[in-house]
Amino acid sequence: MMVVTRRGVLLAGSGSAFGLFSWQAEAQSRRTKRQLALPRRKSARPRNILIVLTDDHRYDAMGFMKAQSFGETPTLDRLAREGVHFKNAFVTTALCSPSRASILTGLYAHQHKVVDNNHAIDPNLVFFPEYLQAAGYDTAFVGKWHMGQEGDAPQPGFDHWVSFKGQGTYLPGPDGLNVDGKRVPQKGYITDELTDYATDWLKTRRKDKPWMMYLSHKAVHAEFIPAERHAGRYEHETFRYPATMAPNGDAARGRPRWVQDQRNSWHGVDYAYHSKLDIGAYYKRYMETLLAVDESLARVMDLLAARGDLDDTLILYMGDNGFMFGEHGLIDKRTAYEESMRVPMIARCPALFGHNVVEEVVANIDVAPTFLEAAGLEPPKEMEGKSFLPLARGEKVSWRSELLYEYYWERNFPQTPTVHALREDRYKYVHFHGIWDIDELYDLHADPRETNNLLAAPGHEELAAQMSTKLFDLLERTDGMQIPLARDAGQRNALRDPRGPLQGTFAPSLLEPPAKRALGWLKQKLHTRSA
């Protein structure tokens, strides 16, 4: 079933002119002319491909990472033990729609233009499953689409389709599911039900034809609702609050003013989601909700083993972005802090590689070219990402020395400014646009928790300037020198708690030194007298 439907979508509750519009005829016309057949790699046998994507799953929220004293993920632990753990996996934009579009296209957000959860999908974009279809793959999408917020109609590149509107619901709701273009009711807990659909499709796969399954869970997006069998599992456990959550101290003194201000906001610990949220209790529900995802993966792997397909299937597990639980006084994502932009990524395929731990920085833009290589295809040159299969095999290959991160200010969530960052192996430079504040520079080797902003005191201006030049060189090379603009749409979460903390203070580097101020006063006085 090759269905090309509208690619324009509506932001929930907007009702604006930005909303529904159809590109179906144009998209269909363009696709009939587009060449989707890619060159084949010599002697490469196509592998089955399974990607399991979770929502808001931070990089260390897995049992074997031991971020907390609780939180079991036996299947993810097994995947890491038998396969490859990409320790330094990142997204190039820590936000649902942009990250998902980057996974599907191998492009940065400023290239595919899905820069936030409002922007619709350009009909000229090609998703990697379309190339797989052209190469003879059976393809299926099961789960959360979430690009533009509301669309759940079948999308190009998928023979089989199961999805839901927007964020969907953990428990059965009025909208139900879209199964191959037909509306059907949701019967049970969403993680389990999506797994049922996924396994039902996998059971019918032919042995003589490769397949690709894209299993995209709603979990672990807020509001976290664990399966009934898991509710309360961690209720009595102790949550270790992050040291950088404190409102003062050395880390707070080096932060930009906007970060301090954001504490008292929708995305800050002092007024989280405009409430008095208990961060520790929130994390416990998050980990309880993840339990069903881990069980889901076990069910799928057991089925593949029973079919004799497990070791010949490339399984990739990852999150669409990270999530902060109090780090730097913040919750949620969007920022360029490690907890926001870093994600779990584990792969298993004994037919292609063994057990390994990859230290190099890989990203969501690398997923599409990796899958194309696993299918025996040469990725198109326009993709910015690179296949990480050589890294998984332990080969010494030329790899990126820096990764671009970008996030564009949203009127719906105005607490976070436009952010561009350059993350190298050792240093991270974070550049803000449209705000009166200092930038950030961190030595990740000496300061992995990003507590010491090197730009809060003199001494690192030259390094920052060099990294800024690299950042803008990369943006220029990839046609990223524009700030996108969208119409107002949707709810605006812009309140502050009047009883909460006051606004932050400017960094010392932005305050005029007393000696300079006195000199300025003296010059003004002499000028007045001479006049």
Short mmCIF file of C-alpha atoms in Angstrom, two decimals:
data_model
loop_
_atom_site.label_atom_id
_atom_site.label_comp_id
_atom_site.label_asym_id
_atom_site.label_seq_id
_atom_site.Cartn_x
_atom_site.Cartn_y
_atom_site.Cartn_z
CA MET A 1 0.00 0.00 0.00
CA MET A 2 1.81 3.09 -1.27
CA VAL A 3 -0.38 5.90 0.09
CA VAL A 4 0.47 9.55 -0.45
CA THR A 5 -1.83 11.72 1.62
CA ARG A 6 -1.87 15.30 2.80
CA ARG A 7 1.41 16.26 4.41
CA GLY A 8 0.08 19.52 5.89
CA VAL A 9 -1.18 19.17 9.45
CA LEU A 10 -2.89 21.19 12.15
CA LEU A 11 -1.50 22.19 15.51
CA ALA A 12 -3.89 21.05 18.21
CA GLY A 13 -6.40 23.72 19.12
CA SER A 14 -5.09 26.30 16.69
CA GLY A 15 -7.94 26.60 14.23
CA SER A 16 -5.75 29.08 12.37
CA ALA A 17 -5.00 29.59 8.71
CA PHE A 18 -1.72 27.80 9.43
CA GLY A 19 -3.75 24.60 9.89
CA LEU A 20 -5.04 22.02 7.44
CA PHE A 21 -4.05 22.18 3.81
CA SER A 22 -3.51 19.41 1.31
CA TRP A 23 -0.42 18.81 -0.77
CA GLN A 24 -1.63 15.45 -2.00
CA ALA A 25 -1.86 16.20 -5.73
CA GLU A 26 1.47 18.04 -5.80
CA ALA A 27 3.23 15.38 -3.74
CA GLN A 28 1.84 12.57 -5.92
CA SER A 29 2.92 14.39 -9.09
CA ARG A 30 6.43 14.95 -7.80
CA ARG A 31 6.82 11.36 -6.59
CA THR A 32 5.85 9.83 -9.92
CA LYS A 33 8.78 11.71 -11.43
CA ARG A 34 11.28 11.20 -8.62
CA GLN A 35 13.92 8.54 -8.91
CA LEU A 36 13.91 6.57 -5.65
CA ALA A 37 16.12 3.70 -6.77
CA LEU A 38 19.54 4.03 -5.10
CA PRO A 39 22.77 2.38 -6.27
CA ARG A 40 23.35 -1.00 -4.66
CA ARG A 41 26.48 -1.87 -2.74
CA LYS A 42 28.49 -4.75 -4.12
CA SER A 43 27.94 -8.14 -2.44
CA ALA A 44 25.67 -6.59 0.19
CA ARG A 45 22.71 -8.69 1.33
CA PRO A 46 19.67 -6.70 2.52
CA ARG A 47 18.97 -7.14 6.22
CA ASN A 48 15.67 -6.93 8.04
CA ILE A 49 15.43 -3.67 9.98
CA LEU A 50 13.59 -2.85 13.22
CA ILE A 51 13.73 0.61 14.75
CA VAL A 52 12.11 1.09 18.15
CA LEU A 53 11.68 4.78 18.96
CA THR A 54 10.63 6.10 22.34
CA ASP A 55 9.57 9.62 23.25
CA ASP A 56 11.53 11.74 25.77
CA HIS A 57 13.73 8.82 26.85
CA ARG A 58 16.91 10.31 28.30
CA TYR A 59 20.26 8.67 27.68
CA ASP A 60 20.90 7.34 31.19
CA ALA A 61 17.40 6.06 32.04
CA MET A 62 18.36 2.42 31.54
CA GLY A 63 19.18 -0.16 34.16
CA PHE A 64 22.78 -0.78 33.09
CA MET A 65 23.54 2.96 33.19
CA LYS A 66 22.75 3.04 36.94
CA ALA A 67 21.65 6.69 36.94
CA GLN A 68 19.49 5.94 39.97
CA SER A 69 19.35 3.05 42.42
CA PHE A 70 16.14 1.80 40.76
CA GLY A 71 14.77 1.37 37.25
CA GLU A 72 15.00 -2.06 35.64
CA THR A 73 15.32 -2.48 31.87
CA PRO A 74 16.42 -6.10 31.41
CA THR A 75 15.76 -6.19 27.65
CA LEU A 76 17.63 -2.96 26.95
CA ASP A 77 20.42 -4.27 29.16
CA ARG A 78 20.50 -7.43 27.06
CA LEU A 79 20.57 -5.41 23.85
CA ALA A 80 23.60 -3.45 25.10
CA ARG A 81 25.29 -6.61 26.36
CA GLU A 82 24.87 -8.49 23.06
CA GLY A 83 25.13 -5.55 20.68
CA VAL A 84 26.52 -2.05 20.45
CA HIS A 85 25.95 0.77 22.92
CA PHE A 86 26.48 4.18 21.35
CA LYS A 87 27.52 6.05 24.49
CA ASN A 88 27.51 9.45 22.85
CA ALA A 89 24.31 9.51 20.82
CA PHE A 90 22.58 12.85 20.28
CA VAL A 91 19.72 14.50 18.47
CA THR A 92 20.35 17.63 16.47
CA THR A 93 17.16 19.24 17.81
CA ALA A 94 15.72 18.15 21.16
CA LEU A 95 12.08 18.37 20.17
CA CYS A 96 9.70 15.68 18.89
CA SER A 97 8.83 16.73 15.33
CA PRO A 98 12.24 18.07 14.24
CA SER A 99 14.06 15.05 15.63
CA ARG A 100 11.66 12.57 14.01
CA ALA A 101 12.01 14.34 10.67
CA SER A 102 15.80 14.14 11.00
CA ILE A 103 15.59 10.40 11.69
CA LEU A 104 13.49 9.87 8.56
CA THR A 105 15.50 12.15 6.24
CA GLY A 106 19.12 12.24 7.48
CA LEU A 107 18.91 16.06 7.47
CA TYR A 108 19.24 18.86 10.00
CA ALA A 109 16.05 20.69 10.98
CA HIS A 110 17.02 23.79 9.02
CA GLN A 111 17.25 21.57 5.94
CA HIS A 112 14.04 19.55 6.24
CA LYS A 113 12.22 22.64 7.63
CA VAL A 114 10.21 20.79 10.29
CA VAL A 115 11.80 23.11 12.83
CA ASP A 116 9.15 22.74 15.56
CA ASN A 117 5.92 20.91 16.33
CA ASN A 118 3.93 23.41 14.23
CA HIS A 119 5.61 23.32 10.84
CA ALA A 120 4.12 20.95 8.28
CA ILE A 121 6.14 18.51 6.20
CA ASP A 122 7.44 19.69 2.85
CA PRO A 123 6.08 17.40 0.09
CA ASN A 124 9.54 17.33 -1.50
CA LEU A 125 11.07 15.47 1.44
CA VAL A 126 11.92 11.81 0.91
CA PHE A 127 11.82 9.45 3.88
CA PHE A 128 14.28 6.56 4.06
CA PRO A 129 11.43 3.95 3.95
CA GLU A 130 10.60 5.18 0.43
CA TYR A 131 14.07 4.14 -0.73
CA LEU A 132 13.59 0.77 1.00
CA GLN A 133 10.25 0.25 -0.73
CA ALA A 134 11.86 0.97 -4.09
CA ALA A 135 14.50 -1.66 -3.23
CA GLY A 136 11.84 -4.33 -2.59
CA TYR A 137 11.27 -4.06 1.17
CA ASP A 138 7.96 -4.55 2.95
CA THR A 139 7.60 -1.59 5.32
CA ALA A 140 5.39 -0.84 8.31
CA PHE A 141 4.87 2.06 10.70
CA VAL A 142 3.24 1.41 14.07
CA GLY A 143 2.81 4.13 16.66
CA LYS A 144 3.35 7.83 17.16
CA TRP A 145 3.99 9.89 14.02
CA HIS A 146 3.89 13.40 15.57
CA MET A 147 5.05 15.72 12.89
CA GLY A 148 2.84 18.78 12.90
CA GLN A 149 1.00 17.39 15.94
CA GLU A 150 -2.32 16.19 14.52
CA GLY A 151 -1.74 14.05 11.43
CA ASP A 152 -2.38 10.31 11.66
CA ALA A 153 -3.11 9.47 8.01
CA PRO A 154 -0.81 6.97 6.25
CA GLN A 155 2.43 8.55 5.08
CA PRO A 156 4.68 7.82 2.08
CA GLY A 157 7.10 4.95 2.46
CA PHE A 158 4.91 2.57 4.47
CA ASP A 159 2.94 -0.43 3.18
CA HIS A 160 1.24 -0.92 6.55
CA TRP A 161 0.17 1.90 8.87
CA VAL A 162 -1.02 2.13 12.47
CA SER A 163 -1.01 5.52 14.19
CA PHE A 164 -3.03 8.02 16.23
CA LYS A 165 -3.64 11.75 16.39
CA GLY A 166 -1.05 13.97 18.03
CA GLN A 167 0.31 12.61 21.29
CA GLY A 168 -2.32 9.90 21.50
CA THR A 169 -3.46 8.57 24.88
CA TYR A 170 -2.04 5.87 27.13
CA LEU A 171 -5.55 4.59 27.83
CA PRO A 172 -8.40 4.25 25.28
CA GLY A 173 -9.70 7.64 24.17
CA PRO A 174 -12.32 8.98 21.74
CA ASP A 175 -10.02 9.30 18.71
CA GLY A 176 -8.85 5.70 18.54
CA LEU A 177 -6.31 4.55 15.94
CA ASN A 178 -5.82 4.91 12.20
CA VAL A 179 -5.12 1.49 10.70
CA ASP A 180 -4.32 1.66 6.98
CA GLY A 181 -6.59 4.68 6.60
CA LYS A 182 -9.51 3.29 8.63
CA ARG A 183 -10.57 4.51 12.08
CA VAL A 184 -10.61 1.77 14.71
CA PRO A 185 -11.04 2.00 18.51
CA GLN A 186 -8.10 1.75 20.87
CA LYS A 187 -8.74 -1.28 23.06
CA GLY A 188 -6.15 -1.13 25.79
CA TYR A 189 -2.90 0.30 27.17
CA ILE A 190 -1.16 1.92 24.21
CA THR A 191 2.31 0.36 24.59
CA ASP A 192 0.86 -3.14 24.72
CA GLU A 193 -1.57 -2.50 21.88
CA LEU A 194 1.09 -1.10 19.55
CA THR A 195 3.18 -4.19 20.30
CA ASP A 196 0.22 -6.40 19.34
CA TYR A 197 -0.07 -4.64 15.98
CA ALA A 198 3.69 -4.88 15.42
CA THR A 199 3.92 -8.60 16.19
CA ASP A 200 0.79 -9.38 14.13
CA TRP A 201 2.47 -7.81 11.08
CA LEU A 202 5.81 -9.48 11.71
CA LYS A 203 4.18 -12.91 11.92
CA THR A 204 3.05 -12.62 8.30
CA ARG A 205 6.42 -11.64 6.76
CA ARG A 206 7.73 -13.80 3.96
CA LYS A 207 11.17 -15.32 4.34
CA ASP A 208 12.20 -14.36 0.83
CA LYS A 209 11.54 -10.62 1.16
CA PRO A 210 13.29 -8.14 3.49
CA TRP A 211 11.20 -5.97 5.78
CA MET A 212 11.48 -2.80 7.85
CA MET A 213 9.37 -2.14 10.95
CA TYR A 214 9.24 1.35 12.52
CA LEU A 215 7.77 0.86 16.00
CA SER A 216 7.27 4.31 17.53
CA HIS A 217 5.99 4.30 21.10
CA LYS A 218 4.03 7.07 22.78
CA ALA A 219 5.94 6.23 25.96
CA VAL A 220 7.60 7.77 27.81
CA HIS A 221 6.00 11.12 27.04
CA ALA A 222 4.23 13.01 29.82
CA GLU A 223 1.85 12.77 31.48
CA PHE A 224 3.38 9.46 32.47
CA ILE A 225 0.82 6.69 32.97
CA PRO A 226 2.35 3.28 33.64
CA ALA A 227 0.58 0.05 32.78
CA GLU A 228 -1.63 -1.06 35.65
CA ARG A 229 0.70 -3.97 36.39
CA HIS A 230 3.60 -1.52 36.91
CA ALA A 231 1.87 1.32 38.77
CA GLY A 232 3.56 2.08 42.10
CA ARG A 233 6.56 -0.18 41.44
CA TYR A 234 9.03 2.54 42.50
CA GLU A 235 6.83 4.48 44.89
CA HIS A 236 9.06 3.82 47.90
CA GLU A 237 12.41 4.20 46.13
CA THR A 238 14.69 7.19 46.74
CA PHE A 239 15.32 9.64 43.91
CA ARG A 240 18.71 11.36 43.83
CA TYR A 241 18.10 14.96 42.83
CA PRO A 242 20.72 16.42 40.46
CA ALA A 243 23.29 18.68 42.06
CA THR A 244 22.72 21.35 39.39
CA MET A 245 19.08 21.70 40.47
CA ALA A 246 20.11 23.97 43.36
CA PRO A 247 19.11 27.63 42.84
CA ASN A 248 22.53 28.92 43.89
CA GLY A 249 26.15 27.85 44.09
CA ASP A 250 28.97 27.83 41.55
CA ALA A 251 26.86 26.35 38.73
CA ALA A 252 24.13 28.95 39.17
CA ARG A 253 26.64 31.81 39.06
CA GLY A 254 27.84 30.76 35.63
CA ARG A 255 24.44 30.24 34.04
CA PRO A 256 22.88 32.68 31.61
CA ARG A 257 20.18 34.85 33.06
CA TRP A 258 17.45 33.22 30.93
CA VAL A 259 18.20 29.83 32.50
CA GLN A 260 17.79 31.27 35.99
CA ASP A 261 14.57 32.98 34.94
CA GLN A 262 13.23 29.74 33.49
CA ARG A 263 13.18 28.11 36.92
CA ASN A 264 9.92 29.98 37.54
CA SER A 265 8.15 28.88 34.35
CA TRP A 266 6.38 26.02 32.56
CA HIS A 267 9.74 24.32 32.06
CA GLY A 268 11.34 25.17 35.41
CA VAL A 269 11.46 23.23 38.66
CA ASP A 270 9.86 26.02 40.71
CA TYR A 271 6.68 26.23 38.57
CA ALA A 272 6.83 23.06 36.48
CA TYR A 273 3.91 22.86 34.05
CA HIS A 274 2.44 25.72 36.09
CA SER A 275 2.22 23.53 39.18
CA LYS A 276 4.20 22.44 42.22
CA LEU A 277 5.45 19.24 40.64
CA ASP A 278 7.52 16.82 42.72
CA ILE A 279 10.44 16.03 40.39
CA GLY A 280 11.31 12.82 42.23
CA ALA A 281 7.78 11.40 42.08
CA TYR A 282 7.60 12.45 38.44
CA TYR A 283 10.76 10.49 37.58
CA LYS A 284 9.44 7.40 39.36
CA ARG A 285 6.28 7.39 37.20
CA TYR A 286 8.50 7.92 34.15
CA MET A 287 10.50 4.79 34.92
CA GLU A 288 7.34 2.82 35.71
CA THR A 289 5.97 3.83 32.30
CA LEU A 290 9.19 2.64 30.64
CA LEU A 291 8.74 -0.89 32.01
CA ALA A 292 6.07 -1.73 29.40
CA VAL A 293 8.39 -0.52 26.63
CA ASP A 294 11.11 -2.89 27.81
CA GLU A 295 8.59 -5.74 27.90
CA SER A 296 7.42 -4.77 24.41
CA LEU A 297 10.94 -5.10 23.03
CA ALA A 298 11.27 -8.50 24.70
CA ARG A 299 8.05 -9.69 23.00
CA VAL A 300 9.27 -8.58 19.58
CA MET A 301 12.71 -10.15 20.05
CA ASP A 302 11.14 -13.41 21.24
CA LEU A 303 8.99 -13.51 18.11
CA LEU A 304 11.97 -12.85 15.85
CA ALA A 305 13.91 -15.60 17.60
CA ALA A 306 11.02 -18.04 17.12
CA ARG A 307 10.96 -17.18 13.39
CA GLY A 308 14.73 -17.60 13.11
CA ASP A 309 15.15 -13.93 12.16
CA LEU A 310 16.61 -12.42 15.32
CA ASP A 311 20.32 -12.53 14.56
CA ASP A 312 19.83 -11.40 10.98
CA THR A 313 17.73 -8.36 11.91
CA LEU A 314 19.27 -4.96 12.58
CA ILE A 315 17.53 -3.75 15.74
CA LEU A 316 18.03 -0.12 16.69
CA TYR A 317 16.57 1.29 19.90
CA MET A 318 16.70 5.04 20.51
CA GLY A 319 14.87 8.06 21.94
CA ASP A 320 13.68 11.08 19.97
CA ASN A 321 15.23 13.49 22.49
CA GLY A 322 16.40 13.61 26.08
CA PHE A 323 14.60 14.96 29.13
CA MET A 324 15.75 17.00 32.12
CA PHE A 325 14.59 16.10 35.61
CA GLY A 326 15.82 19.15 37.50
CA GLU A 327 19.24 19.60 35.88
CA HIS A 328 20.11 23.32 35.79
CA GLY A 329 16.76 23.98 37.50
CA LEU A 330 14.84 22.83 34.40
CA ILE A 331 12.53 20.07 33.21
CA ASP A 332 11.63 18.87 29.71
CA LYS A 333 13.98 19.38 26.72
CA ARG A 334 14.80 21.99 23.98
CA THR A 335 18.06 23.23 25.51
CA ALA A 336 21.57 22.21 24.45
CA TYR A 337 22.41 20.70 27.84
CA GLU A 338 23.51 17.07 27.71
CA GLU A 339 20.40 15.72 29.45
CA SER A 340 18.24 17.38 26.81
CA MET A 341 20.06 16.54 23.57
CA ARG A 342 21.60 13.18 24.47
CA VAL A 343 19.60 9.98 23.87
CA PRO A 344 19.85 6.23 24.43
CA MET A 345 20.97 4.33 21.34
CA ILE A 346 21.62 0.60 21.22
CA ALA A 347 21.90 -1.69 18.19
CA ARG A 348 22.02 -5.46 17.76
CA CYS A 349 22.66 -7.56 14.65
CA PRO A 350 25.14 -10.44 15.05
CA ALA A 351 25.13 -10.91 11.26
CA LEU A 352 26.67 -7.44 10.90
CA PHE A 353 28.60 -6.76 14.13
CA GLY A 354 29.33 -8.11 17.57
CA HIS A 355 29.44 -6.54 21.01
CA ASN A 356 31.03 -3.11 21.13
CA VAL A 357 30.87 0.25 22.88
CA VAL A 358 31.16 3.21 20.51
CA GLU A 359 32.61 6.41 21.93
CA GLU A 360 32.25 8.58 18.80
CA VAL A 361 29.41 11.11 18.58
CA VAL A 362 26.55 9.72 16.52
CA ALA A 363 23.21 11.41 15.92
CA ASN A 364 19.66 11.04 14.67
CA ILE A 365 20.76 12.27 11.23
CA ASP A 366 22.90 9.10 10.96
CA VAL A 367 19.97 6.67 11.26
CA ALA A 368 18.67 6.91 7.67
CA PRO A 369 22.06 6.35 5.96
CA THR A 370 22.78 3.49 8.40
CA PHE A 371 19.58 1.70 7.47
CA LEU A 372 20.20 2.24 3.77
CA GLU A 373 23.64 0.66 4.09
CA ALA A 374 22.11 -2.27 5.99
CA ALA A 375 19.73 -2.64 3.04
CA GLY A 376 22.69 -2.83 0.66
CA LEU A 377 22.10 0.65 -0.75
CA GLU A 378 24.31 3.71 -1.20
CA PRO A 379 22.82 6.65 0.75
CA PRO A 380 22.02 9.74 -1.34
CA LYS A 381 24.67 12.44 -1.20
CA GLU A 382 22.24 15.07 0.09
CA MET A 383 21.94 13.32 3.45
CA GLU A 384 24.00 15.08 6.13
CA GLY A 385 24.29 11.99 8.29
CA LYS A 386 26.65 9.06 7.83
CA SER A 387 26.21 5.34 8.34
CA PHE A 388 27.55 4.26 11.72
CA LEU A 389 27.77 0.57 10.81
CA PRO A 390 31.59 0.83 10.43
CA LEU A 391 31.77 2.19 14.00
CA ALA A 392 29.58 -0.66 15.20
CA ARG A 393 32.01 -3.10 13.60
CA GLY A 394 34.90 -1.44 15.44
CA GLU A 395 36.52 -0.10 12.29
CA LYS A 396 38.74 2.97 12.37
CA VAL A 397 37.04 5.37 9.99
CA SER A 398 37.04 9.09 9.40
CA TRP A 399 34.25 10.52 11.55
CA ARG A 400 32.82 13.90 12.47
CA SER A 401 34.83 16.13 14.79
CA GLU A 402 31.83 18.27 15.75
CA LEU A 403 28.03 18.09 15.76
CA LEU A 404 25.62 20.95 15.17
CA TYR A 405 22.68 21.41 17.53
CA GLU A 406 19.82 23.80 16.78
CA TYR A 407 16.55 24.82 18.41
CA TYR A 408 14.29 27.64 17.23
CA TRP A 409 12.30 29.77 19.66
CA GLU A 410 8.63 28.84 19.98
CA ARG A 411 5.99 31.37 20.93
CA ASN A 412 4.06 28.54 22.60
CA PHE A 413 6.98 27.96 24.98
CA PRO A 414 8.84 31.28 25.08
CA GLN A 415 11.13 30.40 27.97
CA THR A 416 13.92 28.99 25.75
CA PRO A 417 15.59 31.23 23.14
CA THR A 418 16.85 30.18 19.74
CA VAL A 419 19.92 28.01 20.38
CA HIS A 420 22.76 26.94 18.13
CA ALA A 421 25.51 24.82 19.61
CA LEU A 422 28.65 23.09 18.46
CA ARG A 423 29.53 19.95 20.38
CA GLU A 424 33.05 18.65 19.95
CA ASP A 425 34.57 15.74 21.81
CA ARG A 426 35.91 18.00 24.54
CA TYR A 427 34.22 21.40 24.30
CA LYS A 428 30.65 22.53 23.76
CA TYR A 429 29.91 26.07 22.64
CA VAL A 430 26.31 27.31 22.95
CA HIS A 431 25.24 30.44 21.07
CA PHE A 432 21.94 32.25 21.73
CA HIS A 433 19.98 34.37 19.30
CA GLY A 434 17.55 37.18 20.09
CA ILE A 435 18.29 37.46 23.79
CA TRP A 436 20.47 39.79 25.90
CA ASP A 437 22.68 37.33 27.75
CA ILE A 438 26.00 35.52 27.79
CA ASP A 439 26.72 32.40 25.74
CA GLU A 440 28.01 29.14 27.23
CA LEU A 441 31.23 27.16 26.86
CA TYR A 442 31.92 23.90 28.68
CA ASP A 443 34.89 21.58 28.98
CA LEU A 444 33.03 18.27 28.86
CA HIS A 445 36.07 16.24 29.91
CA ALA A 446 36.64 18.20 33.11
CA ASP A 447 33.01 19.19 33.63
CA PRO A 448 30.60 16.59 32.19
CA ARG A 449 27.64 17.97 34.19
CA GLU A 450 28.14 21.44 32.65
CA THR A 451 28.45 23.28 35.95
CA ASN A 452 31.24 25.70 35.01
CA ASN A 453 30.43 28.07 32.16
CA LEU A 454 33.88 29.14 30.99
CA LEU A 455 32.45 32.35 29.53
CA ALA A 456 31.26 33.57 32.93
CA ALA A 457 34.84 34.70 33.64
CA PRO A 458 37.68 36.01 31.41
CA GLY A 459 40.10 33.62 29.75
CA HIS A 460 38.33 31.61 27.05
CA GLU A 461 37.16 34.26 24.61
CA GLU A 462 39.50 33.08 21.83
CA LEU A 463 38.30 29.47 22.04
CA ALA A 464 34.68 30.63 21.96
CA ALA A 465 35.39 32.78 18.90
CA GLN A 466 37.03 29.84 17.11
CA MET A 467 34.08 27.56 17.84
CA SER A 468 31.64 30.28 16.80
CA THR A 469 33.41 30.50 13.45
CA LYS A 470 33.14 26.72 13.01
CA LEU A 471 29.47 26.84 13.97
CA PHE A 472 28.59 29.46 11.39
CA ASP A 473 30.77 27.81 8.76
CA LEU A 474 28.73 24.64 9.23
CA LEU A 475 25.46 26.56 9.07
CA GLU A 476 26.53 28.34 5.89
CA ARG A 477 27.64 25.10 4.24
CA THR A 478 24.26 23.46 4.98
CA ASP A 479 22.13 26.50 4.09
CA GLY A 480 21.16 27.16 7.69
CA MET A 481 21.54 30.95 7.91
CA GLN A 482 17.84 31.72 8.28
CA ILE A 483 15.57 31.95 11.32
CA PRO A 484 12.17 30.38 10.51
CA LEU A 485 8.95 32.25 11.22
CA ALA A 486 5.48 30.79 11.77
CA ARG A 487 2.06 32.22 12.52
CA ASP A 488 0.88 32.19 16.12
CA ALA A 489 -0.93 28.93 16.84
CA GLY A 490 -1.91 26.87 19.86
CA GLN A 491 -1.70 27.41 23.60
CA ARG A 492 0.91 29.77 25.04
CA ASN A 493 2.51 28.55 28.28
CA ALA A 494 4.07 31.80 29.46
CA LEU A 495 3.05 32.30 33.10
CA ARG A 496 5.22 32.91 36.15
CA ASP A 497 4.38 32.19 39.78
CA PRO A 498 4.14 35.57 41.58
CA ARG A 499 5.23 33.83 44.80
CA GLY A 500 8.17 32.16 43.05
CA PRO A 501 11.81 33.27 42.81
CA LEU A 502 12.62 36.66 41.37
CA GLN A 503 14.32 37.12 38.03
CA GLY A 504 17.96 36.17 37.63
CA THR A 505 20.83 38.61 37.58
CA PHE A 506 23.14 39.49 34.72
CA ALA A 507 26.46 37.72 34.46
CA PRO A 508 29.40 39.82 35.71
CA SER A 509 30.81 40.01 32.20
CA LEU A 510 27.73 42.02 31.15
CA LEU A 511 28.04 44.49 34.02
CA GLU A 512 30.10 47.61 33.45
CA PRO A 513 33.14 47.60 35.77
CA PRO A 514 33.09 50.41 38.39
CA ALA A 515 36.39 51.85 37.07
CA LYS A 516 35.02 52.05 33.52
CA ARG A 517 31.82 53.62 34.82
CA ALA A 518 33.80 56.23 36.76
CA LEU A 519 35.93 56.97 33.68
CA GLY A 520 32.78 57.40 31.61
CA TRP A 521 31.36 59.80 34.20
CA LEU A 522 34.59 61.85 34.18
CA LYS A 523 34.65 62.05 30.36
CA GLN A 524 31.04 63.19 30.32
CA LYS A 525 31.79 65.83 32.93
CA LEU A 526 34.78 67.18 30.96
CA HIS A 527 32.75 67.21 27.75
CA THR A 528 29.97 69.16 29.46
CA ARG A 529 32.43 71.77 30.77
CA SER A 530 34.13 72.20 27.38
CA ALA A 531 30.74 72.68 25.75
#
